[in-house]
Amino acid sequence: IRYTNMLSTLTTIWKHEGLVTGLYRGALVTVTRATLLNGSQLASYDTLKQMMKRQQQQQQLQQNHIFPPIMEEGPLLHALCAFASGIIAQTVIMPIDTMKSHIMLGHGWNDLWTTKTAFSQQNTNQHNTAA
């Protein structure tokens, strides 16, 4: 369906899919994703930064300089913690992203849990035509 303007888009979605089911499809999954992303990223960033700074302080007290003093407050510590927290956050939300994409494409909750997905159907069709 090609929409010409915002009003046309809203009325078409309302007519064909309903107001709540059409306009708010996937809203619960999107809010859940945002909550998990922000929570995991902020918590892991702060925790990693505190752990690295504490490790640096312990090394200074023990005069045991295994690691260079990069774990002091500064851009390098920020970059390392931000990189690691980004990886952690993406790992946490990957399943939710898959669910969100599936639901927002209009497939719904019911066939989300079945094993027959578009990918498995495509592979089955390829194997059947090759044989």
C-alpha positions in Angstrom: 0.0 0.0 0.0 1.3 3.4 -0.9 0.4 6.3 1.3 0.1 9.8 0.0 0.1 11.8 3.2 -0.2 11.3 7.0 -4.0 11.6 7.1 -4.3 9.1 4.3 -2.0 6.7 6.2 -4.0 7.0 9.4 -7.3 6.4 7.7 -6.1 3.5 5.6 -4.6 1.8 8.6 -7.7 2.5 10.7 -10.0 1.0 8.0 -7.9 -2.1 7.1 -6.4 -3.1 10.5 -8.2 -1.2 13.2 -7.0 1.7 15.4 -5.4 -0.2 18.2 -4.2 -3.3 16.3 -2.9 -1.4 13.3 -1.3 1.7 14.9 0.1 0.0 18.1 1.2 -3.3 16.7 4.5 -4.2 18.4 4.3 -1.4 20.9 4.6 -3.7 23.9 7.7 -5.4 22.4 9.2 -2.1 21.5 8.8 -0.7 25.1 10.2 -4.0 26.5 13.2 -3.7 24.1 13.9 -0.1 25.1 13.7 -0.9 28.8 16.1 -3.9 28.5 18.5 -2.0 26.3 18.7 1.1 28.6 18.8 -0.9 31.8 21.5 -3.4 30.6 23.6 -0.7 29.0 23.6 1.8 31.9 24.0 -0.9 34.6 26.9 -2.6 32.8 28.7 0.7 32.0 28.6 1.9 35.6 29.6 -1.5 37.0 32.5 -2.0 34.5 33.8 1.5 35.1 33.7 1.1 38.9 35.4 -2.3 38.7 38.2 -1.0 36.4 38.8 2.1 38.6 38.9 -0.1 41.7 41.4 -2.5 40.1 43.6 0.4 39.2 43.5 1.7 42.8 44.4 -1.7 44.2 47.4 -1.9 41.9 48.6 1.5 42.9 48.3 0.5 46.6 50.1 -2.7 46.1 52.7 -1.1 43.8 51.9 -3.9 41.4 51.7 -2.3 38.0 50.5 -5.2 35.8 48.3 -2.9 33.7 49.2 0.6 32.5 47.4 3.4 34.2 44.7 3.6 31.6 41.9 2.8 34.0 42.0 6.3 35.5 39.1 8.6 34.8 39.4 9.8 31.2 38.4 9.2 27.6 40.1 5.7 27.3 38.3 4.3 30.3 35.0 5.8 29.0 35.6 4.3 25.5 36.4 0.8 26.9 33.4 0.7 29.2 31.1 2.1 26.5 32.2 -0.5 24.0 31.8 -3.4 26.5 28.4 -2.2 27.7 27.2 -1.9 24.1 28.1 -5.5 23.4 26.4 -6.6 26.6 23.2 -4.6 25.8 23.0 -5.9 22.2 23.4 -9.5 23.5 20.6 -8.9 26.0 18.1 -7.5 23.5 18.9 -9.7 20.5 16.0 -12.1 21.1 13.6 -9.2 21.7 14.7 -7.6 18.4 13.9 -10.8 16.6 10.4 -10.9 18.2 9.8 -7.2 17.5 10.7 -7.5 13.8 8.4 -10.6 13.5 5.5 -8.9 15.1 5.8 -5.5 13.4 5.8 -7.3 10.0 2.3 -8.4 10.8 2.9 -12.0 11.7 1.5 -11.7 15.2 2.2 -13.6 18.5 0.7 -16.9 17.5 3.1 -18.1 14.9 6.1 -16.5 16.7 6.5 -19.7 18.7 6.0 -22.2 15.8 8.9 -23.8 14.1 7.6 -23.1 10.6 9.1 -19.7 9.9 9.6 -18.0 6.6 13.2 -19.1 6.6 12.5 -22.7 7.3 9.7 -22.7 4.6 12.1 -21.2 2.1 14.7 -23.9 2.8 12.1 -26.6 2.6 11.0 -25.2 -0.8 14.6 -25.2 -2.1 15.2 -28.8 -1.0 11.9 -29.9 -2.6 12.7 -28.2 -6.0 16.3 -29.5 -6.0 15.2 -33.2 -5.5 
